[in-house]
Amino acid sequence: MITYIDRVCFGAAAPLMARDLGLTSVAELKGAFTAFAIAYALFEVPAGWMGDRLGPRPILIRIVLWWSACTALTGLVGLKLGTWSLGGLGTLVALRFLFGAGEAGAYPNITRALHDWFPIQQWEFAQGLIWMAGRISGGVTPLIWTVLVSGTAVSAPLMHWRTTFLVFGGLGVVWCVLFRWKFRDPPSDSRAEHRQEAAATKEADCSPLGKPKHPGHSQVAWRKLLTNPSLWFLCGTYSLLNYGWVFNITYFPAYLQQRFHLPPSDVMGAVYLGAPLWVGSLGCLSGGLCVNWIDHYVRDRRKSRRILGFFAMTLCALCWWNARSAQSLHTFCISVSLAAFCVDLTLGAAWASCQDIGKQSAAVTAAIMNTLGTLGAAAASWQTGSMVEHSIRNAARTANLSMDRLPPDLLDLATFDGFQDVFLTYILMYLAAAVCWCFVRPR
């Protein structure tokens, strides 16, 4: 849950950061959004490999401590101390790169833990619960942010946005203490001795020859893994779906506030800002159930995942088409939230497919998929900002003005036109993702 609190709070803070750093628009933060995603992608496979070698427990503790420190430090960027300033946009970009490097590997190592603890019949549902928790926490983060930073009609702001980053960073430290106390890597090491889980896992966690392997210290069959066509089609669909989904935690808050003029202290506005995530959380939970339901009729679990993936991505493209033509806040938010629901329907199936493909190298396999997915998010973060900036630049050129002197009404119109082009790319990406799902055939 804390992974998404720390991610979403950056998007919620983006308008305030842009203001305090002296930027013209949130689009100028594209470097910060992109730096996180690039670093996340670069360090995903090494962190997954470490989880397969050492077990996920120590790696997850290191990851959370690292990103908690980066979250806290984010609140200090640009802080004025007399005549001194603690960095600017360049510092923020560098810190976001370190943030992404530290957070990389979280979900691959969670995937390895699920592989060790759960039988194959529960993989999709277990993955769905993990992602649902993240989406719920991300969905309520804008509301928490509003109460803490902006205040509401019945309460004053409780703290500065910088202080909020320090508080969110502290949550990760508390989690590490509890996780180290309660969690064990192999099921047999748990103090609670969950014998049934261990027995079920032992049956599912075997090599192709039927010999069980230890949860840690497994060797990666790199040639076999990297020449598996299903892995690359899975990576393709994950990259394409992330291209459109990352909008929800980057530009979405600023877009709603600018286009529909949502006041920062509007509680219902905060609910709208988190809607794609908390509606998506229902998709995370429903995805595993949908695979089970389809499997009841087709009697092929892998084919069931493909069917779900194809139709979910197609519906997602239709939702974005409707969002692109939406004229009201309600229609736009409902369309984007339903698109997020369709994306999250497939998460359990995608990550369970990593477990199918990778077996004892589940963390590395998941890391490869998530690396490509994060590169898709990085490309979208940069391209979205660039397309919006290009639209604003054209409007300024037409009006014979500099970008920073563009009147608010023309700035809003140019921003809207830029995002209309962006949304069209999302539609195309989701249709391509639907095609990729047809070729994910793990054996």
CSV table of C-alpha atoms in Angstrom, one decimal:
chain,number,residue,atom,x,y,z
A,1,MET,CA,0.0,0.0,0.0
A,2,ILE,CA,2.8,2.4,0.8
A,3,THR,CA,4.3,2.0,-2.6
A,4,TYR,CA,1.3,3.8,-4.1
A,5,ILE,CA,1.0,6.4,-1.4
A,6,ASP,CA,4.6,7.5,-2.2
A,7,ARG,CA,4.0,7.4,-5.9
A,8,VAL,CA,0.6,9.2,-6.0
A,9,CYS,CA,1.5,11.9,-3.6
A,10,PHE,CA,4.1,13.2,-6.1
A,11,GLY,CA,1.4,13.6,-8.8
A,12,ALA,CA,-0.8,15.3,-6.2
A,13,ALA,CA,2.0,17.7,-5.3
A,14,ALA,CA,3.0,18.4,-8.9
A,15,PRO,CA,1.1,21.7,-9.2
A,16,LEU,CA,2.6,23.0,-5.9
A,17,MET,CA,6.1,21.9,-6.9
A,18,ALA,CA,5.8,23.5,-10.3
A,19,ARG,CA,4.8,26.8,-8.6
A,20,ASP,CA,7.5,26.7,-6.0
A,21,LEU,CA,10.2,25.8,-8.5
A,22,GLY,CA,9.1,28.7,-10.8
A,23,LEU,CA,7.9,26.5,-13.7
A,24,THR,CA,5.3,27.6,-16.3
A,25,SER,CA,3.3,24.3,-16.1
A,26,VAL,CA,3.3,20.8,-14.7
A,27,ALA,CA,4.4,19.6,-18.2
A,28,GLU,CA,7.9,21.0,-17.3
A,29,LEU,CA,8.1,18.2,-14.7
A,30,LYS,CA,8.2,15.6,-17.4
A,31,GLY,CA,11.9,15.1,-16.7
A,32,ALA,CA,11.2,14.2,-13.1
A,33,PHE,CA,8.3,11.8,-14.0
A,34,THR,CA,10.5,10.2,-16.7
A,35,ALA,CA,13.7,9.9,-14.5
A,36,PHE,CA,11.8,7.8,-11.9
A,37,ALA,CA,10.5,5.4,-14.6
A,38,ILE,CA,13.9,5.0,-16.4
A,39,ALA,CA,15.7,4.2,-13.1
A,40,TYR,CA,12.9,1.9,-12.1
A,41,ALA,CA,13.3,0.0,-15.4
A,42,LEU,CA,17.1,-0.1,-15.2
A,43,PHE,CA,17.3,-1.6,-11.7
A,44,GLU,CA,14.3,-3.9,-11.9
A,45,VAL,CA,16.0,-7.0,-13.2
A,46,PRO,CA,19.0,-6.8,-10.8
A,47,ALA,CA,16.6,-6.4,-7.9
A,48,GLY,CA,14.5,-9.3,-9.0
A,49,TRP,CA,17.6,-11.5,-9.5
A,50,MET,CA,18.7,-10.6,-5.9
A,51,GLY,CA,15.3,-11.7,-4.7
A,52,ASP,CA,15.6,-15.0,-6.4
A,53,ARG,CA,19.1,-15.5,-4.9
A,54,LEU,CA,18.7,-14.2,-1.4
A,55,GLY,CA,14.9,-14.4,-0.9
A,56,PRO,CA,12.5,-11.5,-1.1
A,57,ARG,CA,12.5,-10.6,2.6
A,58,PRO,CA,15.9,-8.7,2.9
A,59,ILE,CA,15.4,-7.1,-0.6
A,60,LEU,CA,12.0,-5.7,0.2
A,61,ILE,CA,13.3,-4.2,3.5
A,62,ARG,CA,16.1,-2.5,1.6
A,63,ILE,CA,13.7,-1.3,-1.1
A,64,VAL,CA,11.3,0.3,1.3
A,65,LEU,CA,14.0,2.0,3.4
A,66,TRP,CA,15.5,3.5,0.3
A,67,TRP,CA,12.3,4.9,-1.2
A,68,SER,CA,11.2,6.2,2.3
A,69,ALA,CA,14.4,8.2,2.4
A,70,CYS,CA,13.8,9.6,-1.1
A,71,THR,CA,10.2,10.4,-0.3
A,72,ALA,CA,11.3,12.5,2.7
A,73,LEU,CA,14.1,14.2,0.8
A,74,THR,CA,11.6,15.2,-2.0
A,75,GLY,CA,10.0,17.6,0.5
A,76,LEU,CA,13.3,19.5,0.8
A,77,VAL,CA,13.9,20.2,-2.9
A,78,GLY,CA,13.7,23.9,-3.6
A,79,LEU,CA,13.4,24.8,0.1
A,80,LYS,CA,14.6,28.4,0.8
A,81,LEU,CA,17.1,28.8,3.7
A,82,GLY,CA,17.8,32.5,3.8
A,83,THR,CA,19.6,33.2,0.5
A,84,TRP,CA,20.2,29.5,-0.1
A,85,SER,CA,18.0,27.2,-2.0
A,86,LEU,CA,18.2,23.4,-1.7
A,87,GLY,CA,18.4,22.6,-5.4
A,88,GLY,CA,15.9,23.1,-8.1
A,89,LEU,CA,14.4,21.2,-11.0
A,90,GLY,CA,17.7,19.4,-11.8
A,91,THR,CA,18.0,18.3,-8.2
A,92,LEU,CA,14.4,17.0,-8.3
A,93,VAL,CA,15.1,15.0,-11.5
A,94,ALA,CA,18.2,13.4,-9.9
A,95,LEU,CA,16.3,12.6,-6.7
A,96,ARG,CA,13.5,11.0,-8.7
A,97,PHE,CA,16.1,8.9,-10.5
A,98,LEU,CA,17.5,7.7,-7.2
A,99,PHE,CA,13.9,7.1,-6.0
A,100,GLY,CA,13.1,4.8,-9.0
A,101,ALA,CA,16.4,3.0,-8.6
A,102,GLY,CA,15.6,2.2,-4.9
A,103,GLU,CA,12.0,1.2,-5.5
A,104,ALA,CA,12.8,-1.1,-8.4
A,105,GLY,CA,12.2,-4.7,-7.7
A,106,ALA,CA,9.3,-4.3,-5.2
A,107,TYR,CA,6.7,-6.1,-7.1
A,108,PRO,CA,9.0,-8.8,-8.6
A,109,ASN,CA,10.0,-9.7,-5.1
A,110,ILE,CA,6.4,-9.7,-3.9
A,111,THR,CA,5.7,-12.1,-6.9
A,112,ARG,CA,8.5,-14.4,-5.7
A,113,ALA,CA,7.1,-14.4,-2.2
A,114,LEU,CA,3.6,-15.3,-3.6
A,115,HIS,CA,5.2,-18.1,-5.7
A,116,ASP,CA,6.8,-19.5,-2.6
A,117,TRP,CA,3.7,-19.3,-0.4
A,118,PHE,CA,0.7,-20.0,-2.7
A,119,PRO,CA,-0.4,-22.9,-4.9
A,120,ILE,CA,-0.9,-22.2,-8.6
A,121,GLN,CA,-4.7,-22.1,-8.3
A,122,GLN,CA,-4.5,-19.0,-6.1
A,123,TRP,CA,-1.8,-17.0,-8.0
A,124,GLU,CA,-4.1,-14.7,-9.9
A,125,PHE,CA,-6.3,-14.0,-6.8
A,126,ALA,CA,-3.3,-13.4,-4.6
A,127,GLN,CA,-1.7,-11.0,-7.1
A,128,GLY,CA,-5.1,-9.2,-7.4
A,129,LEU,CA,-5.2,-8.7,-3.6
A,130,ILE,CA,-1.7,-7.2,-3.7
A,131,TRP,CA,-2.5,-4.8,-6.5
A,132,MET,CA,-5.9,-4.0,-5.0
A,133,ALA,CA,-4.2,-2.9,-1.8
A,134,GLY,CA,-1.9,-0.6,-3.8
A,135,ARG,CA,-4.7,0.9,-5.8
A,136,ILE,CA,-6.9,1.6,-2.8
A,137,SER,CA,-4.1,3.4,-1.0
A,138,GLY,CA,-3.2,5.3,-4.1
A,139,GLY,CA,-6.9,6.2,-4.6
A,140,VAL,CA,-7.3,7.6,-1.1
A,141,THR,CA,-4.0,9.5,-1.3
A,142,PRO,CA,-5.5,12.6,-3.0
A,143,LEU,CA,-8.1,12.8,-0.3
A,144,ILE,CA,-5.5,12.5,2.4
A,145,TRP,CA,-3.4,15.1,0.6
A,146,THR,CA,-6.4,17.5,0.4
A,147,VAL,CA,-7.1,17.1,4.2
A,148,LEU,CA,-3.4,17.5,5.1
A,149,VAL,CA,-2.2,20.2,2.7
A,150,SER,CA,-5.1,22.1,1.1
A,151,GLY,CA,-7.7,21.9,3.9
A,152,THR,CA,-11.5,21.4,3.3
A,153,ALA,CA,-14.6,23.5,3.8
A,154,VAL,CA,-14.7,22.5,7.4
A,155,SER,CA,-11.0,22.2,8.3
A,156,ALA,CA,-7.8,24.2,7.8
A,157,PRO,CA,-4.7,22.8,6.2
A,158,LEU,CA,-2.8,20.7,8.8
A,159,MET,CA,0.7,20.9,7.3
A,160,HIS,CA,2.8,22.2,4.4
A,161,TRP,CA,3.2,20.0,1.4
A,162,ARG,CA,6.9,19.5,2.2
A,163,THR,CA,6.1,18.2,5.7
A,164,THR,CA,3.7,15.7,4.2
A,165,PHE,CA,6.5,14.1,2.3
A,166,LEU,CA,8.4,13.7,5.5
A,167,VAL,CA,5.4,12.0,7.1
A,168,PHE,CA,4.8,9.7,4.2
A,169,GLY,CA,8.5,8.7,4.3
A,170,GLY,CA,8.2,7.8,7.9
A,171,LEU,CA,5.4,5.3,7.1
A,172,GLY,CA,7.9,3.2,5.2
A,173,VAL,CA,10.2,3.0,8.2
A,174,VAL,CA,7.4,1.7,10.4
A,175,TRP,CA,6.5,-0.9,7.8
A,176,CYS,CA,10.0,-2.2,7.6
A,177,VAL,CA,10.1,-2.8,11.4
A,178,LEU,CA,6.8,-4.7,11.3
A,179,PHE,CA,7.7,-6.7,8.1
A,180,ARG,CA,11.1,-7.8,9.5
A,181,TRP,CA,9.3,-9.0,12.7
A,182,LYS,CA,6.5,-10.9,11.0
A,183,PHE,CA,7.6,-12.1,7.5
A,184,ARG,CA,9.8,-15.1,6.7
A,185,ASP,CA,10.9,-16.2,3.2
A,186,PRO,CA,10.3,-19.9,3.0
A,187,PRO,CA,6.9,-21.0,4.4
A,188,SER,CA,8.7,-23.5,6.6
A,189,ASP,CA,10.6,-20.7,8.3
A,190,SER,CA,7.5,-18.9,9.5
A,191,ARG,CA,7.0,-19.0,13.2
A,192,ALA,CA,3.3,-19.6,12.6
A,193,GLU,CA,4.3,-22.8,10.6
A,194,HIS,CA,1.6,-22.6,7.9
A,195,ARG,CA,1.9,-26.3,7.0
A,196,GLN,CA,-0.9,-26.4,4.5
A,197,GLU,CA,0.5,-23.4,2.6
A,198,ALA,CA,4.0,-25.0,2.6
A,199,ALA,CA,2.6,-28.3,1.3
A,200,ALA,CA,0.7,-26.7,-1.5
A,201,THR,CA,3.6,-24.5,-2.5
A,202,LYS,CA,6.0,-27.5,-2.5
A,203,GLU,CA,3.7,-29.3,-5.0
A,204,ALA,CA,3.5,-26.2,-7.3
A,205,ASP,CA,7.1,-25.1,-6.9
A,206,CYS,CA,8.9,-27.9,-8.8
A,207,SER,CA,11.3,-28.0,-11.7
A,208,PRO,CA,10.2,-29.5,-15.0
A,209,LEU,CA,11.6,-32.9,-13.7
A,210,GLY,CA,9.3,-32.7,-10.7
A,211,LYS,CA,12.1,-32.0,-8.2
A,212,PRO,CA,11.3,-29.3,-5.6
A,213,LYS,CA,13.7,-26.4,-5.3
A,214,HIS,CA,14.7,-24.2,-2.4
A,215,PRO,CA,13.0,-20.8,-2.5
A,216,GLY,CA,16.3,-19.0,-2.7
A,217,HIS,CA,19.6,-19.5,-4.5
A,218,SER,CA,18.0,-20.7,-7.8
A,219,GLN,CA,19.9,-20.5,-11.1
A,220,VAL,CA,18.3,-18.5,-13.9
A,221,ALA,CA,18.0,-20.4,-17.2
A,222,TRP,CA,18.7,-17.2,-19.2
A,223,ARG,CA,18.8,-18.7,-22.7
A,224,LYS,CA,15.5,-20.5,-22.2
A,225,LEU,CA,13.9,-17.5,-20.5
A,226,LEU,CA,15.0,-14.9,-23.1
A,227,THR,CA,14.0,-17.0,-26.1
A,228,ASN,CA,10.5,-17.7,-24.8
A,229,PRO,CA,8.1,-15.8,-27.2
A,230,SER,CA,5.4,-15.6,-24.6
A,231,LEU,CA,7.7,-13.6,-22.3
A,232,TRP,CA,8.2,-10.9,-25.0
A,233,PHE,CA,4.5,-10.7,-26.0
A,234,LEU,CA,3.7,-10.4,-22.2
A,235,CYS,CA,6.3,-7.7,-21.9
A,236,GLY,CA,4.8,-6.0,-25.0
A,237,THR,CA,1.3,-5.9,-23.6
A,238,TYR,CA,2.6,-4.7,-20.2
A,239,SER,CA,4.6,-1.9,-21.7
A,240,LEU,CA,1.6,-0.8,-23.8
A,241,LEU,CA,-0.9,-0.8,-20.9
A,242,ASN,CA,1.5,1.1,-18.7
A,243,TYR,CA,1.9,3.7,-21.4
A,244,GLY,CA,-1.7,4.8,-20.9
A,245,TRP,CA,-2.2,3.9,-17.2
A,246,VAL,CA,0.7,6.1,-15.9
A,247,PHE,CA,-1.4,9.2,-16.7
A,248,ASN,CA,-3.4,8.4,-13.6
A,249,ILE,CA,-0.5,9.0,-11.2
A,250,THR,CA,1.3,11.8,-13.1
A,251,TYR,CA,-0.6,14.3,-15.2
A,252,PHE,CA,-4.2,13.4,-14.2
A,253,PRO,CA,-4.5,15.7,-11.0
A,254,ALA,CA,-3.1,18.7,-12.8
A,255,TYR,CA,-5.3,18.0,-15.9
A,256,LEU,CA,-8.5,17.9,-13.9
A,257,GLN,CA,-7.6,21.0,-11.9
A,258,GLN,CA,-6.8,23.0,-15.0
A,259,ARG,CA,-9.5,21.8,-17.4
A,260,PHE,CA,-12.4,21.5,-15.0
A,261,HIS,CA,-11.1,24.2,-12.5
A,262,LEU,CA,-11.3,22.0,-9.4
A,263,PRO,CA,-10.3,23.9,-6.3
A,264,PRO,CA,-7.5,22.2,-4.3
A,265,SER,CA,-9.7,22.2,-1.1
A,266,ASP,CA,-12.7,20.4,-2.8
A,267,VAL,CA,-13.2,17.1,-1.1
A,268,MET,CA,-15.3,15.7,-4.0
A,269,GLY,CA,-12.5,16.8,-6.3
A,270,ALA,CA,-10.1,14.8,-4.3
A,271,VAL,CA,-12.4,11.8,-4.7
A,272,TYR,CA,-12.3,12.3,-8.4
A,273,LEU,CA,-8.5,12.6,-8.4
A,274,GLY,CA,-8.3,9.1,-6.8
A,275,ALA,CA,-11.1,7.5,-8.8
A,276,PRO,CA,-9.0,5.7,-11.4
A,277,LEU,CA,-7.1,3.9,-8.6
A,278,TRP,CA,-9.9,3.0,-6.2
A,279,VAL,CA,-12.1,1.9,-9.1
A,280,GLY,CA,-9.1,0.0,-10.5
A,281,SER,CA,-8.7,-1.8,-7.2
A,282,LEU,CA,-12.0,-3.5,-7.9
A,283,GLY,CA,-10.5,-4.7,-11.2
A,284,CYS,CA,-7.5,-6.1,-9.3
A,285,LEU,CA,-9.8,-8.1,-7.1
A,286,SER,CA,-12.1,-9.1,-9.9
A,287,GLY,CA,-9.4,-10.2,-12.3
A,288,GLY,CA,-8.6,-13.5,-10.6
A,289,LEU,CA,-12.3,-14.2,-10.2
A,290,CYS,CA,-12.8,-13.6,-13.9
A,291,VAL,CA,-10.0,-16.0,-14.8
A,292,ASN,CA,-11.5,-18.7,-12.5
A,293,TRP,CA,-15.0,-18.1,-14.1
A,294,ILE,CA,-13.6,-18.3,-17.7
A,295,ASP,CA,-11.5,-21.3,-16.8
A,296,HIS,CA,-14.7,-23.1,-15.6
A,297,TYR,CA,-15.9,-23.1,-19.2
A,298,VAL,CA,-12.7,-23.4,-21.3
A,299,ARG,CA,-10.8,-25.7,-18.9
A,300,ASP,CA,-7.5,-24.0,-19.8
A,301,ARG,CA,-6.1,-21.5,-17.3
A,302,ARG,CA,-3.6,-19.9,-19.7
A,303,LYS,CA,-6.2,-19.5,-22.4
A,304,SER,CA,-8.5,-18.0,-19.8
A,305,ARG,CA,-5.9,-15.3,-19.1
A,306,ARG,CA,-5.6,-14.5,-22.9
A,307,ILE,CA,-9.3,-14.2,-23.3
A,308,LEU,CA,-9.6,-11.8,-20.4
A,309,GLY,CA,-6.6,-9.8,-21.5
A,310,PHE,CA,-7.9,-9.3,-25.1
A,311,PHE,CA,-11.4,-8.2,-24.1
A,312,ALA,CA,-10.2,-6.0,-21.2
A,313,MET,CA,-7.7,-4.1,-23.4
A,314,THR,CA,-10.3,-3.6,-26.2
A,315,LEU,CA,-12.8,-2.2,-23.7
A,316,CYS,CA,-10.0,0.0,-22.3
A,317,ALA,CA,-9.5,1.5,-25.7
A,318,LEU,CA,-13.2,2.2,-26.0
A,319,CYS,CA,-13.3,3.9,-22.6
A,320,TRP,CA,-10.5,6.2,-23.6
A,321,TRP,CA,-12.3,7.0,-26.8
A,322,ASN,CA,-15.3,8.1,-24.7
A,323,ALA,CA,-13.0,10.1,-22.4
A,324,ARG,CA,-11.5,11.9,-25.3
A,325,SER,CA,-14.9,13.2,-26.4
A,326,ALA,CA,-16.2,13.8,-22.8
A,327,GLN,CA,-17.4,17.4,-22.1
A,328,SER,CA,-18.1,17.1,-18.4
A,329,LEU,CA,-16.0,16.2,-15.3
A,330,HIS,CA,-18.3,13.3,-14.4
A,331,THR,CA,-18.2,11.7,-17.9
A,332,PHE,CA,-14.4,12.1,-18.2
A,333,CYS,CA,-13.7,10.7,-14.7
A,334,ILE,CA,-16.1,7.8,-15.2
A,335,SER,CA,-14.5,6.9,-18.5
A,336,VAL,CA,-10.9,7.1,-17.3
A,337,SER,CA,-11.8,5.2,-14.1
A,338,LEU,CA,-13.4,2.4,-16.2
A,339,ALA,CA,-10.3,2.3,-18.4
A,340,ALA,CA,-8.2,1.8,-15.2
A,341,PHE,CA,-10.6,-0.9,-14.1
A,342,CYS,CA,-10.1,-2.8,-17.4
A,343,VAL,CA,-6.3,-2.4,-17.1
A,344,ASP,CA,-6.3,-3.8,-13.5
A,345,LEU,CA,-8.5,-6.7,-14.5
A,346,THR,CA,-5.5,-8.1,-16.3
A,347,LEU,CA,-2.8,-7.5,-13.6
A,348,GLY,CA,-3.3,-10.8,-11.8
A,349,ALA,CA,-3.2,-12.7,-15.1
A,350,ALA,CA,-0.1,-10.9,-16.3
A,351,TRP,CA,1.9,-11.4,-13.1
A,352,ALA,CA,0.7,-15.0,-12.7
A,353,SER,CA,1.9,-15.6,-16.3
A,354,CYS,CA,5.4,-14.5,-15.0
A,355,GLN,CA,5.2,-17.2,-12.4
A,356,ASP,CA,4.2,-19.7,-15.1
A,357,ILE,CA,7.0,-18.7,-17.4
A,358,GLY,CA,9.7,-18.3,-14.8
A,359,LYS,CA,9.0,-20.9,-12.2
A,360,GLN,CA,11.9,-20.7,-9.8
A,361,SER,CA,13.0,-17.6,-11.6
A,362,ALA,CA,9.7,-15.9,-11.0
A,363,ALA,CA,11.2,-12.7,-9.6
A,364,VAL,CA,13.6,-12.3,-12.6
A,365,THR,CA,10.8,-13.0,-15.1
A,366,ALA,CA,8.5,-10.5,-13.4
A,367,ALA,CA,11.3,-8.0,-13.3
A,368,ILE,CA,11.9,-8.3,-17.0
A,369,MET,CA,8.2,-7.7,-17.7
A,370,ASN,CA,8.0,-4.8,-15.2
A,371,THR,CA,11.2,-3.3,-16.8
A,372,LEU,CA,9.5,-3.2,-20.2
A,373,GLY,CA,6.3,-1.9,-18.6
A,374,THR,CA,8.2,0.8,-16.8
A,375,LEU,CA,9.9,1.8,-20.0
A,376,GLY,CA,6.5,2.2,-21.5
A,377,ALA,CA,5.5,4.5,-18.6
A,378,ALA,CA,8.8,6.5,-19.0
A,379,ALA,CA,8.1,7.0,-22.7
A,380,ALA,CA,4.5,8.1,-21.9
A,381,SER,CA,5.7,10.5,-19.2
A,382,TRP,CA,8.1,12.2,-21.5
A,383,GLN,CA,5.9,12.1,-24.6
A,384,THR,CA,2.8,13.4,-22.8
A,385,GLY,CA,4.7,16.4,-21.5
A,386,SER,CA,6.4,17.0,-24.9
A,387,MET,CA,3.1,16.9,-26.8
A,388,VAL,CA,1.4,19.3,-24.4
A,389,GLU,CA,4.4,21.7,-24.4
A,390,HIS,CA,4.4,21.5,-28.3
A,391,SER,CA,0.7,22.5,-28.3
A,392,ILE,CA,1.3,25.4,-25.8
A,393,ARG,CA,4.3,26.5,-27.9
A,394,ASN,CA,2.2,26.6,-31.1
A,395,ALA,CA,-0.5,28.6,-29.3
A,396,ALA,CA,2.1,31.1,-28.1
A,397,ARG,CA,3.6,31.4,-31.5
A,398,THR,CA,0.2,32.0,-33.1
A,399,ALA,CA,-0.5,34.7,-30.5
A,400,ASN,CA,3.0,36.2,-31.0
A,401,LEU,CA,3.7,35.8,-27.3
A,402,SER,CA,6.2,33.9,-25.2
A,403,MET,CA,4.9,30.8,-23.4
A,404,ASP,CA,5.0,32.4,-19.9
A,405,ARG,CA,2.9,35.3,-21.2
A,406,LEU,CA,0.1,33.3,-22.7
A,407,PRO,CA,-3.3,34.3,-21.2
A,408,PRO,CA,-4.8,31.7,-18.9
A,409,ASP,CA,-7.7,31.0,-21.3
A,410,LEU,CA,-5.4,30.3,-24.3
A,411,LEU,CA,-3.1,28.3,-22.0
A,412,ASP,CA,-6.0,26.1,-20.9
A,413,LEU,CA,-7.2,25.6,-24.5
A,414,ALA,CA,-3.7,24.8,-25.8
A,415,THR,CA,-3.2,22.3,-22.9
A,416,PHE,CA,-6.6,20.6,-23.7
A,417,ASP,CA,-5.6,20.3,-27.4
A,418,GLY,CA,-2.3,18.7,-26.5
A,419,PHE,CA,-4.0,16.2,-24.2
A,420,GLN,CA,-6.5,15.3,-26.9
A,421,ASP,CA,-3.6,14.1,-29.1
A,422,VAL,CA,-2.1,12.3,-26.1
A,423,PHE,CA,-5.4,10.4,-25.5
A,424,LEU,CA,-5.5,9.2,-29.1
A,425,THR,CA,-2.1,7.6,-28.5
A,426,TYR,CA,-3.5,5.8,-25.5
A,427,ILE,CA,-6.3,4.3,-27.6
A,428,LEU,CA,-3.8,3.0,-30.1
A,429,MET,CA,-1.6,1.5,-27.4
A,430,TYR,CA,-4.5,-0.4,-25.8
A,431,LEU,CA,-5.6,-1.9,-29.1
A,432,ALA,CA,-2.0,-3.1,-29.7
A,433,ALA,CA,-2.0,-4.5,-26.2
A,434,ALA,CA,-5.1,-6.5,-27.0
A,435,VAL,CA,-3.3,-8.1,-29.9
A,436,CYS,CA,-0.3,-8.9,-27.8
A,437,TRP,CA,-2.4,-10.8,-25.3
A,438,CYS,CA,-3.4,-13.3,-28.0
A,439,PHE,CA,0.2,-14.6,-28.2
A,440,VAL,CA,0.9,-15.0,-24.5
A,441,ARG,CA,1.1,-18.8,-24.3
A,442,PRO,CA,3.3,-19.9,-21.4
A,443,ARG,CA,4.1,-23.6,-21.2
